[in-house]
Short mmCIF file of C-alpha atoms in Angstrom, two decimals:
data_model
loop_
_atom_site.label_atom_id
_atom_site.label_comp_id
_atom_site.label_asym_id
_atom_site.label_seq_id
_atom_site.Cartn_x
_atom_site.Cartn_y
_atom_site.Cartn_z
CA GLY A 1 0.04 0.02 0.01
CA ALA A 2 0.89 3.68 -0.08
CA GLY A 3 2.05 4.06 3.58
CA GLY A 4 4.29 1.03 3.48
CA ILE A 5 6.06 1.85 0.06
CA THR A 6 6.46 5.50 0.70
CA ALA A 7 7.99 4.98 4.27
CA ALA A 8 10.44 2.24 2.67
CA ALA A 9 11.36 4.75 -0.14
CA LYS A 10 12.21 7.51 2.40
CA LEU A 11 14.23 5.08 4.56
CA GLN A 12 15.97 3.85 1.43
CA ARG A 13 17.13 7.46 0.53
CA TRP A 14 17.98 8.58 4.13
CA LEU A 15 19.19 5.61 5.96
CA LYS A 16 22.28 4.24 4.24
CA GLY A 17 23.40 0.59 4.83
CA ALA A 18 20.31 -0.75 6.41
CA LYS A 19 18.55 -3.83 5.42
CA ILE A 20 14.91 -2.91 4.66
CA THR A 21 12.10 -5.55 4.05
CA ILE A 22 8.45 -4.99 2.89
CA ILE A 23 6.06 -7.96 3.59
CA ASP A 24 3.12 -7.75 1.34
CA LYS A 25 1.67 -10.36 -1.04
CA ARG A 26 -0.03 -7.90 -3.33
CA GLU A 27 1.28 -7.69 -6.76
CA ILE A 28 -1.21 -5.05 -8.04
CA HIS A 29 -1.04 -1.56 -6.46
CA LEU A 30 -4.48 0.02 -6.07
CA TYR A 31 -4.97 3.77 -6.50
CA GLN A 32 -7.69 3.95 -3.86
CA PRO A 33 -8.46 7.90 -4.27
CA GLY A 34 -9.60 7.08 -7.81
CA LEU A 35 -12.37 4.51 -6.81
CA THR A 36 -14.96 7.26 -6.55
CA LEU A 37 -14.22 8.12 -10.25
CA VAL A 38 -14.33 4.52 -11.34
CA ALA A 39 -17.79 4.35 -9.79
CA SER A 40 -18.81 7.38 -11.58
CA GLY A 41 -17.50 6.59 -15.13
CA VAL A 42 -14.91 9.12 -15.11
CA TYR A 43 -11.88 6.53 -14.75
CA ASP A 44 -11.78 3.10 -15.97
CA ASP A 45 -10.19 0.13 -14.10
CA ARG A 46 -6.79 0.67 -15.81
CA ASP A 47 -6.65 4.10 -14.43
CA VAL A 48 -6.38 2.81 -10.68
CA GLN A 49 -4.15 -0.16 -10.91
CA ALA A 50 -0.46 -0.55 -11.31
CA GLN A 51 2.32 -2.95 -10.82
CA ASN A 52 3.65 -2.85 -7.20
CA ALA A 53 7.10 -3.97 -8.48
CA ASP A 54 7.41 -0.67 -10.51
CA TYR A 55 7.30 1.12 -7.21
CA MET A 56 9.34 -0.91 -4.78
CA PRO A 57 12.27 1.01 -3.54
CA ARG A 58 15.78 -0.17 -4.95
CA ASP A 59 17.56 -2.87 -2.94
CA VAL A 60 14.58 -3.37 -0.61
CA ASN A 61 13.79 -7.15 0.25
CA TRP A 62 10.39 -7.87 -0.80
CA VAL A 63 8.63 -10.81 0.83
CA LYS A 64 5.63 -11.72 -1.03
CA ASP A 65 3.51 -12.91 1.83
CA THR A 66 1.17 -11.65 4.58
CA VAL A 67 2.06 -11.18 8.21
CA ALA A 68 -0.01 -13.75 10.17
CA ALA A 69 1.22 -12.63 13.63
CA PHE A 70 3.17 -9.54 15.41
CA ASP A 71 5.44 -10.40 18.32
CA PRO A 72 6.82 -7.06 19.48
CA ASP A 73 8.35 -8.61 22.87
CA ALA A 74 10.55 -10.85 20.86
CA ASN A 75 10.91 -8.17 17.77
CA LYS A 76 9.57 -10.56 15.00
CA VAL A 77 6.87 -11.20 12.93
CA VAL A 78 5.52 -14.33 11.53
CA THR A 79 4.27 -14.69 7.98
CA GLY A 80 1.32 -16.72 6.51
CA LYS A 81 3.75 -19.40 5.35
CA GLY A 82 5.20 -19.65 8.78
CA GLU A 83 8.46 -17.70 8.32
CA GLU A 84 9.76 -15.81 11.38
CA ILE A 85 11.39 -12.52 10.43
CA SER A 86 13.12 -10.54 13.26
CA TYR A 87 13.49 -6.92 13.07
CA ASP A 88 15.26 -4.00 15.07
CA TYR A 89 12.49 -1.59 14.00
CA LEU A 90 9.15 -2.01 12.61
CA ILE A 91 6.66 0.15 10.60
CA VAL A 92 3.10 -1.07 10.61
CA ALA A 93 1.25 -0.07 7.56
CA THR A 94 -1.39 -2.68 7.22
CA GLY A 95 -4.26 -0.47 6.19
CA CYS A 96 -7.65 -1.23 7.64
CA HIS A 97 -10.41 -3.88 7.36
CA LEU A 98 -13.59 -3.26 5.71
CA ASP A 99 -16.34 -4.97 8.08
CA TYR A 100 -19.16 -5.45 5.73
CA THR A 101 -20.47 -8.32 7.73
CA ALA A 102 -20.73 -6.06 10.97
CA ILE A 103 -24.13 -4.83 9.01
CA GLU A 104 -26.71 -7.67 9.50
CA GLY A 105 -27.56 -9.14 5.99
CA MET A 106 -24.56 -7.56 4.25
CA ASN A 107 -21.58 -8.90 2.72
CA GLU A 108 -19.25 -7.95 -0.27
CA SER A 109 -20.86 -10.24 -2.72
CA LEU A 110 -24.00 -8.07 -2.77
CA ILE A 111 -22.23 -5.22 -4.13
CA GLY A 112 -23.71 -4.73 -7.52
CA ARG A 113 -26.84 -6.56 -6.73
CA GLU A 114 -30.44 -5.60 -5.30
CA GLY A 115 -29.78 -1.90 -5.66
CA ILE A 116 -26.53 -2.18 -3.53
CA GLY A 117 -23.47 -0.04 -4.26
CA SER A 118 -20.19 0.46 -2.48
CA VAL A 119 -17.14 2.27 -3.68
CA TYR A 120 -14.73 1.03 -1.05
CA ASN A 121 -14.14 -2.79 -1.85
CA GLY A 122 -11.77 -2.41 -4.72
CA VAL A 123 -12.05 -1.93 -8.58
CA ASP A 124 -14.62 -4.57 -9.17
CA ALA A 125 -16.75 -3.14 -6.50
CA ALA A 126 -16.56 0.39 -7.97
CA LEU A 127 -17.46 -0.89 -11.39
CA ALA A 128 -20.42 -2.78 -9.96
CA THR A 129 -21.51 0.36 -8.16
CA LEU A 130 -21.37 2.26 -11.32
CA GLU A 131 -23.71 -0.14 -13.07
CA GLU A 132 -26.09 -0.33 -10.14
CA SER A 133 -26.25 3.49 -9.82
CA GLN A 134 -26.97 3.79 -13.30
CA LYS A 135 -29.94 1.72 -12.95
CA PHE A 136 -31.37 4.01 -10.38
CA ILE A 137 -30.34 7.05 -12.59
CA ASP A 138 -32.36 5.64 -15.31
CA LYS A 139 -35.53 4.38 -13.43
CA GLY A 140 -35.65 6.75 -10.43
CA GLY A 141 -36.77 5.99 -6.96
CA THR A 142 -35.03 6.42 -3.62
CA ALA A 143 -31.38 6.57 -3.11
CA LEU A 144 -29.76 6.20 0.38
CA PHE A 145 -26.16 7.15 1.24
CA THR A 146 -24.93 5.74 4.61
CA VAL A 147 -21.91 6.59 7.02
CA PRO A 148 -20.80 3.95 9.77
CA ALA A 149 -20.20 4.93 13.41
CA THR A 150 -16.45 3.86 13.11
CA PRO A 151 -13.33 5.79 11.73
CA ILE A 152 -13.34 5.33 7.98
CA LYS A 153 -10.76 6.09 5.31
CA CYS A 154 -11.42 8.77 2.84
CA ALA A 155 -14.27 10.12 4.96
CA GLY A 156 -15.40 12.54 2.26
CA ALA A 157 -16.15 9.42 -0.17
CA PRO A 158 -19.77 9.09 0.95
CA LEU A 159 -20.45 12.69 0.24
CA LYS A 160 -18.74 12.59 -3.10
CA MET A 161 -20.90 9.53 -4.26
CA THR A 162 -23.84 11.39 -3.27
CA PHE A 163 -22.96 14.40 -5.17
CA LEU A 164 -21.73 12.61 -8.16
CA THR A 165 -24.85 10.31 -8.25
CA GLU A 166 -27.07 13.37 -8.21
CA SER A 167 -24.87 15.27 -10.84
CA ARG A 168 -24.96 12.25 -13.28
CA MET A 169 -28.84 11.96 -12.68
CA ARG A 170 -29.38 15.59 -13.56
CA ASP A 171 -26.98 15.30 -16.72
CA ALA A 172 -29.26 12.36 -17.68
CA GLY A 173 -32.38 14.48 -17.45
CA THR A 174 -34.03 12.16 -14.92
CA ARG A 175 -33.40 14.16 -11.52
CA ASP A 176 -37.12 14.69 -11.02
CA LYS A 177 -37.51 10.95 -10.64
CA GLY A 178 -35.17 10.67 -7.89
CA GLU A 179 -35.12 11.16 -3.98
CA PHE A 180 -31.77 11.39 -2.22
CA LEU A 181 -31.38 10.91 1.38
CA TYR A 182 -27.92 11.14 3.05
CA LEU A 183 -27.85 9.52 6.59
CA SER A 184 -25.09 10.93 8.59
CA ASN A 185 -23.58 9.03 11.60
CA SER A 186 -23.36 12.25 13.71
CA ASP A 187 -24.60 15.74 14.11
CA ARG A 188 -22.94 17.08 10.97
CA LEU A 189 -22.41 16.38 7.40
CA PHE A 190 -18.51 17.05 7.37
CA SER A 191 -16.13 17.30 10.25
CA GLN A 192 -14.39 20.61 9.17
CA PRO A 193 -16.75 23.40 10.07
CA ASP A 194 -16.15 25.34 6.79
CA PHE A 195 -16.92 22.36 4.67
CA ASN A 196 -19.71 21.33 6.82
CA GLU A 197 -21.47 24.54 5.93
CA LEU A 198 -20.46 24.10 2.27
CA VAL A 199 -22.06 20.65 2.13
CA HIS A 200 -25.28 21.80 4.04
CA ASN A 201 -25.89 24.60 1.54
CA LEU A 202 -25.15 22.46 -1.46
CA TYR A 203 -27.41 19.71 -0.27
CA GLU A 204 -30.29 22.43 0.27
CA GLU A 205 -29.61 23.81 -3.21
CA LYS A 206 -29.50 20.50 -5.00
CA GLY A 207 -32.66 19.06 -3.17
CA ILE A 208 -30.62 16.22 -1.46
CA GLU A 209 -32.34 15.44 1.95
CA TYR A 210 -30.21 14.70 4.90
CA THR A 211 -30.87 13.41 8.43
CA TYR A 212 -28.37 13.05 11.50
CA HIS A 213 -27.37 10.24 13.84
CA HIS A 214 -28.38 7.43 11.71
CA VAL A 215 -26.08 4.28 11.42
CA LEU A 216 -26.93 1.37 9.21
CA LYS A 217 -27.59 -1.65 11.16
CA ALA A 218 -29.11 -4.16 8.95
CA ILE A 219 -30.11 -4.48 5.28
CA ASP A 220 -32.63 -6.86 3.68
CA PRO A 221 -31.64 -6.97 -0.04
CA GLY A 222 -34.49 -8.91 -1.44
CA ALA A 223 -37.03 -6.34 0.16
CA ARG A 224 -34.78 -3.48 -0.58
CA LYS A 225 -35.09 -2.31 3.03
CA ALA A 226 -32.42 -0.83 5.46
CA THR A 227 -32.53 -0.40 9.22
CA PHE A 228 -30.74 2.31 10.89
CA SER A 229 -30.04 2.73 14.71
CA THR A 230 -30.76 6.24 15.80
CA GLN A 231 -31.05 8.14 19.01
CA ASP A 232 -34.89 7.45 19.12
CA GLY A 233 -34.53 3.74 18.15
CA ASP A 234 -34.45 1.71 15.07
CA VAL A 235 -35.87 3.16 11.86
CA THR A 236 -36.32 1.25 8.44
CA TYR A 237 -36.38 2.86 4.98
CA ASP A 238 -37.37 1.50 1.65
CA TYR A 239 -34.90 2.13 -1.07
CA ASP A 240 -34.24 1.64 -4.81
CA TYR A 241 -30.44 2.33 -4.51
CA ILE A 242 -28.29 2.31 -1.48
CA HIS A 243 -24.52 3.21 -1.07
CA VAL A 244 -23.05 1.41 1.70
CA VAL A 245 -20.07 2.51 3.51
CA PRO A 246 -18.97 -0.42 5.53
CA PRO A 247 -17.64 -0.10 9.35
CA MET A 248 -13.87 -0.05 9.53
CA ARG A 249 -11.59 -1.56 11.97
CA ALA A 250 -7.85 -2.75 12.26
CA PRO A 251 -7.02 -6.11 10.47
CA ASP A 252 -7.11 -8.93 12.86
CA VAL A 253 -3.49 -9.37 12.83
CA VAL A 254 -3.17 -6.06 14.54
CA ARG A 255 -6.18 -6.22 16.47
CA ASN A 256 -5.57 -9.27 18.28
CA SER A 257 -1.97 -8.22 18.93
CA ALA A 258 0.01 -6.41 21.59
CA LEU A 259 0.29 -3.58 19.25
CA ALA A 260 -3.36 -2.49 19.44
CA HIS A 261 -4.94 0.26 21.82
CA GLN A 262 -5.77 -1.40 25.02
CA GLU A 263 -8.21 1.10 26.14
CA GLY A 264 -9.94 4.27 25.03
CA SER A 265 -12.00 5.21 21.86
CA PHE A 266 -9.67 3.49 19.55
CA ALA A 267 -9.58 0.05 21.45
CA GLU A 268 -12.85 -1.26 20.11
CA GLY A 269 -11.53 -1.06 16.59
CA GLY A 270 -8.00 -2.55 17.61
CA TRP A 271 -6.26 0.44 16.03
CA LEU A 272 -2.44 0.77 16.21
CA ASP A 273 -1.59 2.45 19.44
CA VAL A 274 0.84 5.17 18.34
CA ASP A 275 1.40 8.75 19.54
CA GLN A 276 -0.49 10.91 17.22
CA TYR A 277 2.32 13.35 16.70
CA THR A 278 5.49 11.22 16.42
CA LEU A 279 3.81 8.07 15.22
CA GLN A 280 5.76 6.14 17.45
CA HIS A 281 4.17 3.31 19.30
CA ASN A 282 3.08 4.36 22.89
CA ARG A 283 4.43 0.93 24.50
CA TYR A 284 7.04 -0.48 21.90
CA PRO A 285 9.30 2.47 21.12
CA ASN A 286 10.82 0.62 18.11
CA VAL A 287 7.52 0.39 16.33
CA PHE A 288 6.05 3.19 14.18
CA GLY A 289 2.80 3.40 12.26
CA VAL A 290 1.89 4.86 8.99
CA GLY A 291 -1.51 5.20 7.30
CA ASP A 292 -4.89 4.12 7.84
CA ILE A 293 -4.07 1.55 10.65
CA ASN A 294 -3.05 4.46 12.91
CA GLY A 295 -5.42 5.01 15.85
CA ILE A 296 -5.30 8.76 15.82
CA PRO A 297 -7.89 11.45 15.52
CA VAL A 298 -7.67 11.98 11.63
CA GLY A 299 -5.47 11.05 8.78
CA LYS A 300 -6.95 8.24 6.83
CA THR A 301 -6.10 9.37 3.50
CA ALA A 302 -3.44 9.22 0.91
CA ALA A 303 -2.67 12.70 1.46
CA SER A 304 -1.74 12.13 5.13
CA VAL A 305 0.65 9.56 4.12
CA LYS A 306 2.61 11.98 2.32
CA ILE A 307 3.20 13.56 5.85
CA GLN A 308 3.17 10.70 8.16
CA ALA A 309 5.59 8.44 6.08
CA PRO A 310 8.52 10.98 6.50
CA VAL A 311 7.69 11.70 10.11
CA ALA A 312 7.76 8.08 10.98
CA ALA A 313 11.08 7.56 8.83
CA GLU A 314 12.72 10.65 10.38
CA ASN A 315 11.75 9.63 13.84
CA LEU A 316 13.08 5.94 13.39
CA ILE A 317 16.40 7.29 12.15
CA ALA A 318 16.47 9.68 15.03
CA MET A 319 15.83 6.83 17.40
CA ILE A 320 18.73 4.82 15.82
CA ALA A 321 21.00 7.75 16.44
CA ASP A 322 19.76 8.07 19.94
CA LYS A 323 18.38 11.66 19.35
CA GLU A 324 15.05 13.26 20.24
CA LEU A 325 12.27 12.55 18.16
CA GLU A 326 11.63 15.90 16.65
CA ALA A 327 9.44 15.21 13.51
CA ARG A 328 5.76 15.96 14.10
CA TYR A 329 2.64 15.05 12.35
CA ASP A 330 0.18 17.86 12.73
CA GLY A 331 -2.91 15.80 11.42
CA TYR A 332 -2.81 17.04 8.02
CA THR A 333 -5.35 15.49 5.88
CA SER A 334 -6.71 16.48 2.61
CA CYS A 335 -10.09 15.69 0.68
CA PRO A 336 -10.81 16.96 -2.90
CA LEU A 337 -14.47 17.20 -2.15
CA ILE A 338 -16.34 16.57 -5.46
CA THR A 339 -19.53 18.41 -5.69
CA GLY A 340 -20.49 17.30 -9.05
CA LEU A 341 -19.17 16.30 -12.41
CA GLY A 342 -16.82 19.22 -13.33
CA ARG A 343 -16.69 20.79 -9.78
CA ALA A 344 -14.95 20.28 -6.50
CA ALA A 345 -13.64 22.07 -3.49
CA LEU A 346 -10.25 21.27 -1.70
CA ALA A 347 -10.40 20.58 2.00
CA GLU A 348 -7.04 20.53 3.95
CA PHE A 349 -7.06 20.67 7.57
CA ASN A 350 -5.20 19.60 10.73
CA PHE A 351 -5.96 17.92 14.12
CA ASP A 352 -7.73 21.06 15.28
CA TYR A 353 -9.82 21.23 12.23
CA GLU A 354 -8.03 24.46 11.08
CA LEU A 355 -7.78 25.06 7.37
CA VAL A 356 -4.20 24.63 6.06
CA PRO A 357 -4.63 25.58 2.46
CA THR A 358 -1.78 24.56 -0.02
CA PHE A 359 -3.06 27.40 -2.38
CA PRO A 360 -4.00 30.22 -0.03
CA LEU A 361 -4.55 32.62 -2.96
CA ILE A 362 -7.52 30.75 -4.06
CA ASP A 363 -10.54 30.06 -1.87
CA GLN A 364 -10.48 26.30 -1.59
CA THR A 365 -13.94 26.25 0.23
CA LYS A 366 -15.67 27.07 -2.99
CA PRO A 367 -16.42 24.54 -5.71
CA ARG A 368 -14.21 25.33 -8.84
CA TRP A 369 -13.45 23.66 -12.16
CA ILE A 370 -9.77 24.00 -11.24
CA TRP A 371 -10.02 21.43 -8.16
CA TRP A 372 -11.93 19.03 -10.41
CA GLN A 373 -8.92 19.13 -12.81
CA PHE A 374 -6.68 18.81 -9.84
CA LYS A 375 -8.46 15.74 -8.62
CA VAL A 376 -8.80 13.96 -11.96
CA HIS A 377 -5.63 14.79 -13.57
CA ALA A 378 -2.97 16.32 -11.13
CA ILE A 379 -3.15 14.03 -7.88
CA LYS A 380 -2.55 10.65 -9.46
CA PRO A 381 1.15 11.59 -10.90
CA PHE A 382 1.88 13.35 -7.53
CA TYR A 383 0.86 10.21 -5.64
CA TYR A 384 3.05 7.85 -7.61
CA GLN A 385 6.05 10.39 -7.06
CA MET A 386 5.17 10.09 -3.41
CA LEU A 387 5.66 6.27 -3.52
CA LYS A 388 9.14 6.80 -4.95
CA GLY A 389 9.86 8.99 -2.01
CA ARG A 390 10.41 12.13 -4.27
CA VAL A 391 7.50 14.29 -2.70
CA PRO A 392 8.66 16.47 0.18
CA ALA A 393 6.37 16.40 3.29
#
């Protein structure tokens, strides 16, 4: 994934003479930020897939296997094939687990059937979502868009899928046949206040209904009914199309290990227990975390990896040299918030939800054609340069 390869690339550039090993069985690299565009017909499957071999840092030992167990007390990992690999320092970048089965009646095989879409589960799921949403666009009916109660990667994706589906329906001339309902898991539509206001105003303008404190609990695909838990009890809605965002948690290999949070809000999901600023593990100082696996307040985006990977690498090198860990992650995250085909705003903020714009001379909170072009054409080549360790933090 992005976190592991980028961190390894930084270490390979900065740490001379070290033996660096990546453990990952995946041959295909998935450009996850492009899945919403695949599910909307803007990209095709070739636009979001590459060969991991093309981006592996030079002289890195690539073990094509999974990690079956972490043993941080013995400074080793065990692979799926039973090989024990010892380490002096470890960076955990496993990503997160999409827990579809936590929703009663739901599993990955339903994506693309019975009016169910879900952009998160890879290329095939994104293509199936495109087909299922197109049926709704052609026929009309009621569309539901969900958000789980857990931390999720790319938290803007549920909003993007709502805006893009509505925009496609408007372009098709069938908008008057469709009802849209966005079911937020909290008391807001977006975590950052300025962009929360933007989404609120756009939903009002576009006739997209919304409600708060609704979490998808169960789904009956045959009857096309979805049940949500709310502050006032369970509520069931009929749907013709539903975009399901699965609950997310740490993969079992982290969740069931000593590396997971043992208490607090991140313990339930088994997220990696790291300091949110240094990205160093809070109990095993020779362990660091990068990417979606980290149990920190924000930062589950590819843009966050751009900052997190060099912070973790710099602090790991400082630890080797017995120096203070001075590199800091400030919570930077970025979301090119697509508001329709051809329009987007650019949300960039930190742990305190303060805006930290890369382009301060342009108001990034207003949807513009330029940010759409940035999302569709500019970010991907920038991303692949990041994998090679060539993008400064």
